[in-house]
Amino acid sequence: MRKRHFMVFQALLIVWLNTAAAIEAGSKPNILLILTDDHGYADVGFSKYASEDIQTPNLDKLAKNGVIFESAYVAHPFCGPSRAALMTGRYPHKIGSQFNLPAEGSDLGIDVNEQYISKTLQGAGYFTGAIGKWHLGHAPEFHPNARGFDEYYGFLGGGHRYFPEQYQPIYENLKKNGVQNINEYLKPLEYNGKEVRETEYITDALSREAVNFFNKAKDTDKPFFLYLAYNAPHSPLEATKEDLKRFSHIKDKKRRIYSAMVYAVDRGIARIVETLKANDQFEDTMIVFLSDNGGKLSLGGVNKPLKEGKGSAHEGGHRVPMMVHWPKAVKPGQTYTHPITAIDLYPTFVSLAGAKIPEDKILDGVDFSPFINTDISARPGKSVFVMRHRGGAHDVSVRRDQFKAVRTVKTKKWQLFDVTTDLGEKEDLSKKYPQLLEDMVNDMAYWSWTNVQPQWFHIHKEGDAWRKDAMPRFGETFTLEN
Ligand code: CA
């Protein structure tokens, strides 16, 4: 016991030293949050599990000079809820955003009382921007400019076609024929609420706008926060001829296009780094890179050695590639092995920016800034939850320290894995550690008491099933019958 006390003391001392020495609280670094879409765990060159087909030399260089997070999670295994969590610092289940918003024609969006990180940083004196995919509501009160972003360039829906010369004529034709409900993947992009006529491949357009934003930020005397949400490599699978040439050796067509799309993002990273350096912003910019959920296996994504992919409560659904680069405060060459989750970013940014949150604002994550130059857990004994509603049941998982408890509609029973050694979730330890499993399931059962009903469903069929099955019916989910 005495030894344990000493170890805790030692850990706290290291954390304190790191906080004091490397990261000045409230020094207001620039923050660049780069999010890719449906980008697989193995689909970055900096991953120790990197798949051979993928080339991300610029991201790899940043990762090598910063921290690679091997055990980073997002709050949900698909787009909308994952992004809502990133912006609000809440589990989507606490704010009714467990489903994607309906694709078209709704006035729904994330509760305006949940203050976004952008608004919080704006209040702390930041120049703020969002670029790319929004997916958090179309109506004026949910627009990025209304949620704390000074600047917005992108598209408000859940995705977009990539080639203007292809989607624009289709859009114009539909418009000419009086079609009012045009697919959001075809609509013009916008800049601060005004339609723009884009001419570049969308990934390149978003990188270009990031460069423009850094140049604007330079002319303010403020630190900046940029949320750069690439839709790549989300479907539709569309890559430039030039990028495709580089991957002509890949036989599988989808994988070939997907790899080229990831490469296009990486070309953008080169432009971003170049601009930050030229503007003298690079040293004090914290670059956080991650994906919004796991790679979609049927569309070219690879999450190996993780099990399954986008949408799953197994690791492949919600454990994502992630890295942080920040020359001024983060030591190069690090690997962080402990679990963290995307909802930890909000309190971390608040802490680093010396920002204030409204008194009644609840945050579900932890500030990991004191741990960033260590390999000490920022959330010892604290669970990371994932819950996906699926038909008349739920796929659920709890990650706590090295263990993960998981129950899906397919297995219909709780299993336990040590995901530090068994990333593929193959060896069920539930019989070996029944008490631990019970404790973790109880953790999640308690967490579920404060979940709220979904505020929307992305399609009527989903809502019909939810009501017909008298959901949520957590009783079944949190019963241990092993
Ligand atoms: Ca996604």
PDB file of N, CA, C and O in Angstrom, residues 181-209:
ATOM      1  N   ASN A 181     -36.159  20.259 -53.004  1.00  0.00           N
ATOM      2  CA  ASN A 181     -35.391  19.493 -52.019  1.00  0.00           C
ATOM      3  C   ASN A 181     -34.216  18.778 -52.694  1.00  0.00           C
ATOM      4  O   ASN A 181     -34.246  17.583 -52.921  1.00  0.00           O
ATOM      5  N   ILE A 182     -33.218  19.548 -52.980  1.00  0.00           N
ATOM      6  CA  ILE A 182     -32.044  19.009 -53.682  1.00  0.00           C
ATOM      7  C   ILE A 182     -31.087  18.388 -52.667  1.00  0.00           C
ATOM      8  O   ILE A 182     -30.860  18.958 -51.593  1.00  0.00           O
ATOM      9  N   ASN A 183     -30.571  17.238 -53.014  1.00  0.00           N
ATOM     10  CA  ASN A 183     -29.630  16.523 -52.151  1.00  0.00           C
ATOM     11  C   ASN A 183     -28.501  17.430 -51.672  1.00  0.00           C
ATOM     12  O   ASN A 183     -27.878  18.134 -52.467  1.00  0.00           O
ATOM     13  N   GLU A 184     -28.234  17.384 -50.371  1.00  0.00           N
ATOM     14  CA  GLU A 184     -27.246  18.315 -49.784  1.00  0.00           C
ATOM     15  C   GLU A 184     -25.819  18.083 -50.296  1.00  0.00           C
ATOM     16  O   GLU A 184     -24.983  18.972 -50.225  1.00  0.00           O
ATOM     17  N   TYR A 185     -25.554  16.898 -50.834  1.00  0.00           N
ATOM     18  CA  TYR A 185     -24.222  16.611 -51.378  1.00  0.00           C
ATOM     19  C   TYR A 185     -23.942  17.381 -52.678  1.00  0.00           C
ATOM     20  O   TYR A 185     -22.823  17.406 -53.164  1.00  0.00           O
ATOM     21  N   LEU A 186     -25.024  17.973 -53.243  1.00  0.00           N
ATOM     22  CA  LEU A 186     -24.896  18.670 -54.529  1.00  0.00           C
ATOM     23  C   LEU A 186     -24.952  20.180 -54.408  1.00  0.00           C
ATOM     24  O   LEU A 186     -24.634  20.909 -55.354  1.00  0.00           O
ATOM     25  N   LYS A 187     -25.364  20.667 -53.247  1.00  0.00           N
ATOM     26  CA  LYS A 187     -25.597  22.111 -53.092  1.00  0.00           C
ATOM     27  C   LYS A 187     -24.294  22.900 -53.077  1.00  0.00           C
ATOM     28  O   LYS A 187     -23.247  22.381 -52.686  1.00  0.00           O
ATOM     29  N   PRO A 188     -24.371  24.195 -53.455  1.00  0.00           N
ATOM     30  CA  PRO A 188     -23.162  25.025 -53.427  1.00  0.00           C
ATOM     31  C   PRO A 188     -22.611  25.129 -52.010  1.00  0.00           C
ATOM     32  O   PRO A 188     -23.366  25.050 -51.040  1.00  0.00           O
ATOM     33  N   LEU A 189     -21.307  25.303 -51.911  1.00  0.00           N
ATOM     34  CA  LEU A 189     -20.703  25.562 -50.603  1.00  0.00           C
ATOM     35  C   LEU A 189     -21.036  26.990 -50.197  1.00  0.00           C
ATOM     36  O   LEU A 189     -21.628  27.741 -50.976  1.00  0.00           O
ATOM     37  N   GLU A 190     -20.683  27.350 -49.003  1.00  0.00           N
ATOM     38  CA  GLU A 190     -20.982  28.711 -48.552  1.00  0.00           C
ATOM     39  C   GLU A 190     -19.829  29.308 -47.767  1.00  0.00           C
ATOM     40  O   GLU A 190     -18.986  28.594 -47.207  1.00  0.00           O
ATOM     41  N   TYR A 191     -19.809  30.659 -47.758  1.00  0.00           N
ATOM     42  CA  TYR A 191     -18.881  31.383 -46.907  1.00  0.00           C
ATOM     43  C   TYR A 191     -19.716  32.313 -46.039  1.00  0.00           C
ATOM     44  O   TYR A 191     -20.410  33.187 -46.555  1.00  0.00           O
ATOM     45  N   ASN A 192     -19.708  32.093 -44.750  1.00  0.00           N
ATOM     46  CA  ASN A 192     -20.512  32.885 -43.799  1.00  0.00           C
ATOM     47  C   ASN A 192     -21.951  33.092 -44.266  1.00  0.00           C
ATOM     48  O   ASN A 192     -22.465  34.208 -44.270  1.00  0.00           O
ATOM     49  N   GLY A 193     -22.583  32.003 -44.682  1.00  0.00           N
ATOM     50  CA  GLY A 193     -24.003  32.051 -45.038  1.00  0.00           C
ATOM     51  C   GLY A 193     -24.299  32.435 -46.484  1.00  0.00           C
ATOM     52  O   GLY A 193     -25.442  32.373 -46.914  1.00  0.00           O
ATOM     53  N   LYS A 194     -23.254  32.812 -47.236  1.00  0.00           N
ATOM     54  CA  LYS A 194     -23.484  33.205 -48.646  1.00  0.00           C
ATOM     55  C   LYS A 194     -22.947  32.119 -49.574  1.00  0.00           C
ATOM     56  O   LYS A 194     -21.811  31.680 -49.426  1.00  0.00           O
ATOM     57  N   GLU A 195     -23.777  31.742 -50.544  1.00  0.00           N
ATOM     58  CA  GLU A 195     -23.372  30.718 -51.506  1.00  0.00           C
ATOM     59  C   GLU A 195     -22.102  31.112 -52.252  1.00  0.00           C
ATOM     60  O   GLU A 195     -21.942  32.270 -52.617  1.00  0.00           O
ATOM     61  N   VAL A 196     -21.239  30.140 -52.468  1.00  0.00           N
ATOM     62  CA  VAL A 196     -20.051  30.414 -53.292  1.00  0.00           C
ATOM     63  C   VAL A 196     -19.981  29.385 -54.427  1.00  0.00           C
ATOM     64  O   VAL A 196     -20.513  28.282 -54.313  1.00  0.00           O
ATOM     65  N   ARG A 197     -19.352  29.786 -55.480  1.00  0.00           N
ATOM     66  CA  ARG A 197     -19.180  28.869 -56.604  1.00  0.00           C
ATOM     67  C   ARG A 197     -17.758  28.316 -56.545  1.00  0.00           C
ATOM     68  O   ARG A 197     -16.813  28.929 -57.006  1.00  0.00           O
ATOM     69  N   GLU A 198     -17.643  27.142 -55.956  1.00  0.00           N
ATOM     70  CA  GLU A 198     -16.327  26.512 -55.767  1.00  0.00           C
ATOM     71  C   GLU A 198     -15.816  25.987 -57.099  1.00  0.00           C
ATOM     72  O   GLU A 198     -16.606  25.566 -57.960  1.00  0.00           O
ATOM     73  N   THR A 199     -14.499  26.028 -57.278  1.00  0.00           N
ATOM     74  CA  THR A 199     -13.934  25.514 -58.530  1.00  0.00           C
ATOM     75  C   THR A 199     -12.929  24.394 -58.293  1.00  0.00           C
ATOM     76  O   THR A 199     -12.550  23.689 -59.227  1.00  0.00           O
ATOM     77  N   GLU A 200     -12.487  24.224 -57.060  1.00  0.00           N
ATOM     78  CA  GLU A 200     -11.447  23.209 -56.799  1.00  0.00           C
ATOM     79  C   GLU A 200     -12.034  21.919 -56.235  1.00  0.00           C
ATOM     80  O   GLU A 200     -13.113  21.918 -55.634  1.00  0.00           O
ATOM     81  N   TYR A 201     -11.284  20.849 -56.379  1.00  0.00           N
ATOM     82  CA  TYR A 201     -11.564  19.573 -55.705  1.00  0.00           C
ATOM     83  C   TYR A 201     -11.749  19.905 -54.219  1.00  0.00           C
ATOM     84  O   TYR A 201     -10.938  20.645 -53.638  1.00  0.00           O
ATOM     85  N   ILE A 202     -12.823  19.409 -53.605  1.00  0.00           N
ATOM     86  CA  ILE A 202     -13.227  19.928 -52.293  1.00  0.00           C
ATOM     87  C   ILE A 202     -12.127  19.837 -51.231  1.00  0.00           C
ATOM     88  O   ILE A 202     -11.923  20.776 -50.454  1.00  0.00           O
ATOM     89  N   THR A 203     -11.398  18.743 -51.188  1.00  0.00           N
ATOM     90  CA  THR A 203     -10.334  18.626 -50.181  1.00  0.00           C
ATOM     91  C   THR A 203      -9.308  19.755 -50.362  1.00  0.00           C
ATOM     92  O   THR A 203      -8.869  20.367 -49.385  1.00  0.00           O
ATOM     93  N   ASP A 204      -8.965  20.044 -51.610  1.00  0.00           N
ATOM     94  CA  ASP A 204      -8.014  21.135 -51.882  1.00  0.00           C
ATOM     95  C   ASP A 204      -8.619  22.500 -51.535  1.00  0.00           C
ATOM     96  O   ASP A 204      -7.919  23.393 -51.057  1.00  0.00           O
ATOM     97  N   ALA A 205      -9.926  22.631 -51.772  1.00  0.00           N
ATOM     98  CA  ALA A 205     -10.607  23.896 -51.445  1.00  0.00           C
ATOM     99  C   ALA A 205     -10.554  24.138 -49.934  1.00  0.00           C
ATOM    100  O   ALA A 205     -10.304  25.264 -49.485  1.00  0.00           O
ATOM    101  N   LEU A 206     -10.771  23.089 -49.157  1.00  0.00           N
ATOM    102  CA  LEU A 206     -10.769  23.245 -47.698  1.00  0.00           C
ATOM    103  C   LEU A 206      -9.361  23.572 -47.189  1.00  0.00           C
ATOM    104  O   LEU A 206      -9.203  24.421 -46.300  1.00  0.00           O
ATOM    105  N   SER A 207      -8.349  22.951 -47.790  1.00  0.00           N
ATOM    106  CA  SER A 207      -6.962  23.280 -47.413  1.00  0.00           C
ATOM    107  C   SER A 207      -6.645  24.730 -47.766  1.00  0.00           C
ATOM    108  O   SER A 207      -6.013  25.450 -46.990  1.00  0.00           O
ATOM    109  N   ARG A 208      -7.113  25.157 -48.941  1.00  0.00           N
ATOM    110  CA  ARG A 208      -6.898  26.550 -49.376  1.00  0.00           C
ATOM    111  C   ARG A 208      -7.537  27.519 -48.384  1.00  0.00           C
ATOM    112  O   ARG A 208      -6.936  28.529 -47.993  1.00  0.00           O
ATOM    113  N   GLU A 209      -8.755  27.196 -47.954  1.00  0.00           N
ATOM    114  CA  GLU A 209      -9.449  28.078 -47.010  1.00  0.00           C
ATOM    115  C   GLU A 209      -8.751  28.105 -45.652  1.00  0.00           C
ATOM    116  O   GLU A 209      -8.768  29.116 -44.964  1.00  0.00           O
TER     117      GLU A 209
END
